[in-house]
Short mmCIF file of C-alpha atoms and ligand atoms in Angstrom, two decimals:
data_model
loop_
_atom_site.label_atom_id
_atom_site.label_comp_id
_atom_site.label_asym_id
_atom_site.label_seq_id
_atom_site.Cartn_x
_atom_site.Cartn_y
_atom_site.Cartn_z
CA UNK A 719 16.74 -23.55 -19.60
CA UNK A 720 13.70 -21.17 -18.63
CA UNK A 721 13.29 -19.01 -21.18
CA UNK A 722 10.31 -16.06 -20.06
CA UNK A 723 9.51 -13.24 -21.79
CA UNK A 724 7.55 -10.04 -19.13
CA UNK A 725 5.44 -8.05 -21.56
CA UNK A 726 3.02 -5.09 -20.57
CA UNK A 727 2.56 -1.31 -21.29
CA UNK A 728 5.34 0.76 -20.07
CA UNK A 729 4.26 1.32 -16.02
CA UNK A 730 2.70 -2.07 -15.97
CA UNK A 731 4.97 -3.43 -13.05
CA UNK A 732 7.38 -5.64 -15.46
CA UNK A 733 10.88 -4.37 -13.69
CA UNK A 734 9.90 -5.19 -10.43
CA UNK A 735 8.34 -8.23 -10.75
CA UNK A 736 10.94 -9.66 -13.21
CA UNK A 737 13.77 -8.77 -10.64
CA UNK A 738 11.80 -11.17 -7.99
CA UNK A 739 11.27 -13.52 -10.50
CA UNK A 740 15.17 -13.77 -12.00
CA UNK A 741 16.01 -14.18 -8.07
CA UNK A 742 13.35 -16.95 -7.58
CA UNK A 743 13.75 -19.12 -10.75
CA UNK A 744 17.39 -18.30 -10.87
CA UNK A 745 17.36 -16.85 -14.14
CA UNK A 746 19.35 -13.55 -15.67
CA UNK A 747 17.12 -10.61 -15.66
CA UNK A 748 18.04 -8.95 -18.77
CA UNK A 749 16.16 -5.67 -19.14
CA UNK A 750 16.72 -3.86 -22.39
CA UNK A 751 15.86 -0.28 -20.90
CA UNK A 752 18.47 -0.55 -18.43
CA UNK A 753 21.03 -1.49 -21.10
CA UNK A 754 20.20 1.77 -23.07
CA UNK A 755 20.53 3.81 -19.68
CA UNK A 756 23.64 2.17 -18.88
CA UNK A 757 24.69 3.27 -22.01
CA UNK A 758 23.71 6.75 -21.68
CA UNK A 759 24.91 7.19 -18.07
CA UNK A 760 28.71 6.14 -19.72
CA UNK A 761 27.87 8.82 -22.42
CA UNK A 762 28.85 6.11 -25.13
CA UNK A 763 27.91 6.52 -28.71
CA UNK A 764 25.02 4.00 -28.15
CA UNK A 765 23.59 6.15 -25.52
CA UNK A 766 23.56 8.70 -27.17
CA UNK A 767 21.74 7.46 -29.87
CA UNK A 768 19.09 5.53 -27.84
CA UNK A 769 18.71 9.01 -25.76
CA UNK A 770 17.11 10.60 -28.89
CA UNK A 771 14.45 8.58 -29.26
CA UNK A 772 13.83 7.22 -25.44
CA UNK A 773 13.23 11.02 -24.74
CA UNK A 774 10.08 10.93 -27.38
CA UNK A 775 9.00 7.93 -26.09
CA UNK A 776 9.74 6.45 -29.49
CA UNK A 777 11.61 2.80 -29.66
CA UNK A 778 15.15 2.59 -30.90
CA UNK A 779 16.02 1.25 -33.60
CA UNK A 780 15.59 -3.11 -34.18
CA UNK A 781 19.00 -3.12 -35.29
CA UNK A 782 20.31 -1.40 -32.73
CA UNK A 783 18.78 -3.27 -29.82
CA UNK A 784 19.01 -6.53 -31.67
CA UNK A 785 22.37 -6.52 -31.49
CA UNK A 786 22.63 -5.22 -27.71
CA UNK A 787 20.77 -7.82 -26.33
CA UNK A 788 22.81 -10.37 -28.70
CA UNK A 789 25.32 -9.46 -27.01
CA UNK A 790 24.11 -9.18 -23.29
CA UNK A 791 22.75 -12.88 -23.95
CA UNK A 792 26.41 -13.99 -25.17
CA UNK A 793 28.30 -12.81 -21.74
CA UNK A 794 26.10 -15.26 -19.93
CA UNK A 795 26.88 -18.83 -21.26
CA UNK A 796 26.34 -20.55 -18.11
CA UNK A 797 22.85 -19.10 -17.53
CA UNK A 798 19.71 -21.08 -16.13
CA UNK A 799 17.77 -19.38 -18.43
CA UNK A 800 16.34 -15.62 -18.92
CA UNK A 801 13.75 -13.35 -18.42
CA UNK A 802 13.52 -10.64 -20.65
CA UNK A 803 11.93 -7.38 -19.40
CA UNK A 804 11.09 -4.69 -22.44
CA UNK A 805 12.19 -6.71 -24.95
CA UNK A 806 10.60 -8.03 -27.56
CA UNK A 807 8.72 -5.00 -28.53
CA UNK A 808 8.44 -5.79 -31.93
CA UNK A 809 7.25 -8.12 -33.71
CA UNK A 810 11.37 -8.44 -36.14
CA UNK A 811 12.16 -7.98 -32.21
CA UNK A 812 10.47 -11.29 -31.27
CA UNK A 813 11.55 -13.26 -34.89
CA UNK A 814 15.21 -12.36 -34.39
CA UNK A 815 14.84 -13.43 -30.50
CA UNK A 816 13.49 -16.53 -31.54
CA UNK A 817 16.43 -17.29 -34.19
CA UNK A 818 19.07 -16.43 -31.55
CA UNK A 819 17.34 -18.68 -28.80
CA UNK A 820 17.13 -21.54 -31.69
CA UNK A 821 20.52 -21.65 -32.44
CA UNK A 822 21.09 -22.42 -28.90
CA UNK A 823 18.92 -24.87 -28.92
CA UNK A 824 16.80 -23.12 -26.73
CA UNK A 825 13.11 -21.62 -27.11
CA UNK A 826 10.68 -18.73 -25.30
CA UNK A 827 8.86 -20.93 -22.65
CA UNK A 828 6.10 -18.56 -22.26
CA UNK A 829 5.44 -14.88 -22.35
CA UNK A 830 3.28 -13.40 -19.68
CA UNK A 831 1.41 -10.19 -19.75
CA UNK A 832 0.83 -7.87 -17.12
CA UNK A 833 -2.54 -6.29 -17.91
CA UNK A 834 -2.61 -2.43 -16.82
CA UNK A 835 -5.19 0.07 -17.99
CA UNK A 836 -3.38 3.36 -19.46
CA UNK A 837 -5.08 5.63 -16.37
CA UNK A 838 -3.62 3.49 -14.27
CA UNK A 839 -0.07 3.37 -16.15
CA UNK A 840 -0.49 7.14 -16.69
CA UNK A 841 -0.54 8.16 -12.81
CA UNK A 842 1.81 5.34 -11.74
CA UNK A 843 4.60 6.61 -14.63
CA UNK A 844 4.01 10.54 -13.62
CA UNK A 845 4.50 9.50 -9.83
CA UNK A 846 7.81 7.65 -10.92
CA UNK A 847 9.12 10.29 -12.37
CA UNK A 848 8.88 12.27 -9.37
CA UNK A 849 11.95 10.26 -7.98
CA UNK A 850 13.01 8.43 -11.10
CA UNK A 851 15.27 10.94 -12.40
CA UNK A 852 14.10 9.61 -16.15
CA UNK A 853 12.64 11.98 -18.19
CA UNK A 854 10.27 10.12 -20.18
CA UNK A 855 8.58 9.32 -16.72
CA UNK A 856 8.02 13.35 -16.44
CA UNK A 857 6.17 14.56 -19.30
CA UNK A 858 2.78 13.37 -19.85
CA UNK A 859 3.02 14.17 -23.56
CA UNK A 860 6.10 11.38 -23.75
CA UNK A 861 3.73 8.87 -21.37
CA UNK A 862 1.09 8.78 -23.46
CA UNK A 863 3.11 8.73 -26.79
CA UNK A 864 4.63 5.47 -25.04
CA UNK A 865 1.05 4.14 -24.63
CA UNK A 866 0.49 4.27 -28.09
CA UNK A 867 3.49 3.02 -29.65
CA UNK A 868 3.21 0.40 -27.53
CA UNK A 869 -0.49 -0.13 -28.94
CA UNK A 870 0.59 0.26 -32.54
CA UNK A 871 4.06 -1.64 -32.32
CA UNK A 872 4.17 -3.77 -29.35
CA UNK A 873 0.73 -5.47 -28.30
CA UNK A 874 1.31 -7.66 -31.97
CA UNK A 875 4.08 -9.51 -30.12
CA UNK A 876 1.36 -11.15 -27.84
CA UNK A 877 -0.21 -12.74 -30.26
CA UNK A 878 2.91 -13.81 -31.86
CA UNK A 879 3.65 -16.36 -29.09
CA UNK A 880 -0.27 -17.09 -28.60
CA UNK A 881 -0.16 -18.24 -32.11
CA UNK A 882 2.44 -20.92 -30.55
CA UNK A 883 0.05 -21.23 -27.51
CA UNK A 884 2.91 -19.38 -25.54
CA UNK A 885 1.22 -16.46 -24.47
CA UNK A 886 -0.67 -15.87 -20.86
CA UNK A 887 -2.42 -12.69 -19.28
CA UNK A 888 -2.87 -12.00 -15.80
CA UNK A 889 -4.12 -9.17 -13.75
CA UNK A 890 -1.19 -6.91 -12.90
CA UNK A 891 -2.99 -4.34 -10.51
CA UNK A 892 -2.74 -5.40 -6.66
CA UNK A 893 0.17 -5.60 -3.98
CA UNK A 894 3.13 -6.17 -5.68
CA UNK A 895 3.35 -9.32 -3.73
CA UNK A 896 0.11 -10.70 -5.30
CA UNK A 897 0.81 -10.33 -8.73
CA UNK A 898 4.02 -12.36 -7.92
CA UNK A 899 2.39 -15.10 -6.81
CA UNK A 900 -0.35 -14.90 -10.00
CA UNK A 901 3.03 -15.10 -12.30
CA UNK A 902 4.98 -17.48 -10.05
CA UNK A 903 1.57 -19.77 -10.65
CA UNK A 904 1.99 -19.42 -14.25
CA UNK A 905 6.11 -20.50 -14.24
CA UNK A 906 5.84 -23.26 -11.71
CA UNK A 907 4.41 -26.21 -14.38
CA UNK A 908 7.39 -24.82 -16.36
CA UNK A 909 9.75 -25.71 -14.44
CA UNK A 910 10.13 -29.43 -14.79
CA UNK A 911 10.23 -28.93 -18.91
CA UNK A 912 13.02 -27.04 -18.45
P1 ADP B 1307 9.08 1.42 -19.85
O1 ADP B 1307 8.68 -0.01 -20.00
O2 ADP B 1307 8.70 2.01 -18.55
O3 ADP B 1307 8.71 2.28 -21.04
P2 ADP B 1307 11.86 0.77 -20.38
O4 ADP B 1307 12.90 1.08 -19.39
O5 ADP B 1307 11.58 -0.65 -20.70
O6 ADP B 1307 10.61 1.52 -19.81
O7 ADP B 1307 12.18 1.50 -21.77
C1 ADP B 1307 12.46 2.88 -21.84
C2 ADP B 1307 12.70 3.28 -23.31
O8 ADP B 1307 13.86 2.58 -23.82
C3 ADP B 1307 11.60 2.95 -24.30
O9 ADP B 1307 10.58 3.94 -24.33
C4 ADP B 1307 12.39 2.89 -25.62
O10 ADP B 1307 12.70 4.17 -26.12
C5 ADP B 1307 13.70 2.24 -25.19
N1 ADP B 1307 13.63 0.77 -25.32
C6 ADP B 1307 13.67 -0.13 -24.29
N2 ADP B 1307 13.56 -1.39 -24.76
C7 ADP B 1307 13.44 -1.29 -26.11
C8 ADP B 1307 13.27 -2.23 -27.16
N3 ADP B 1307 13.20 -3.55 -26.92
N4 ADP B 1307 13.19 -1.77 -28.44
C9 ADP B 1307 13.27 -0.46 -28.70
N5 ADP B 1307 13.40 0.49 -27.76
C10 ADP B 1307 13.49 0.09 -26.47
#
């Protein structure tokens, strides 16, 4: 198995790129956003939970996505491997992902960070939101509060895996087409461990 994990600031590119890469590794894209507006688009009690704090660009609860993505990774026993976009973004996140992986006999391969300074993020997230449809992509207010939870509670997972020598960073500002190829560069030598 492949195991990849896409980290970045929220706007950094990580959707798109990991939807190319799932397609071109042949890996399940498993994106932890999407599950929670899957969930609120079918109104379930889930949704509506996540919804709360998604619109205050806080992060749901560990518990609560823990045990989603448990159970996303469970419905796909024949699967390659993964790539995981928006998840870890804690550091209990990244521990429990770890034990779940383990007892698969399976491990993170590498985590790769798309770097993306917060102007940047900022302008790309408002323009999103013109078309999006998600509200946390239309209030700058929620953008920025996203920045800097993702500061205070997500940047730690880097250095999580970079304490394993896991962790990479490359430039994610360019044609989208680019920056694949600078992350495809990084996963090709992975491939044959796999
Ligand atoms: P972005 O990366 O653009 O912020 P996502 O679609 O990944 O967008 O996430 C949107 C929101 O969903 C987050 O702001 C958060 O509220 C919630 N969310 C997604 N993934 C997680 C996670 N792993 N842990 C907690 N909350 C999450």
């Amino acid at each position: 198995m492949l195991n990849l994990i896409l980290f970045g600031p929220p706007g950094s590119g990580k959707g798109t790129q990991a939807t190319k890469l799932a397609k071109q590794f042949g890996l399940v894209h498993i994106s932890t956003g999407d599950l929670f507006r899957y969930e609120i688009g079918n109104n379930t009690p889930l949704g509506t939970e996540a919804k709360r704090y998604m619109d205050q660009g806080q992060l749901c609860p560990d518990t609560v996505t823990i045990g989603m993505l448990r159970a996303k990774v469970d419905r796909h026993p024949q699967a390659g491997g993964f790539i995981f976009d928006g998840f870890p973004r804690t550091v209990a996140q990244a521990t429990a992902l770890d034990r779940l992986l383990k007892g698969m006999g399976e491990e993170v391969n590498v985590l790769i960070a798309l770097e993306v300074s917060e102007d940047e993020i900022t302008a790309r997230l408002l323009e999103r939101g013109k078309t999006s449809g998600r509200p946390d992509d239309q209030d700058e207010d929620v953008i920025r509060k996203r920045f800097s939870v993702y500061q205070a509670e997500t940047a730690p997972v880097y250095n999580h895996y970079a304490e394993f020598g896991k962790a990479r960073r490359i430039n994610g500002v360019g044609e989208i087409d680019n920056i694949f190829d600078r992350l495809t560069a990084e996963i090709e030598p992975l491939k044959q461990l796999s």
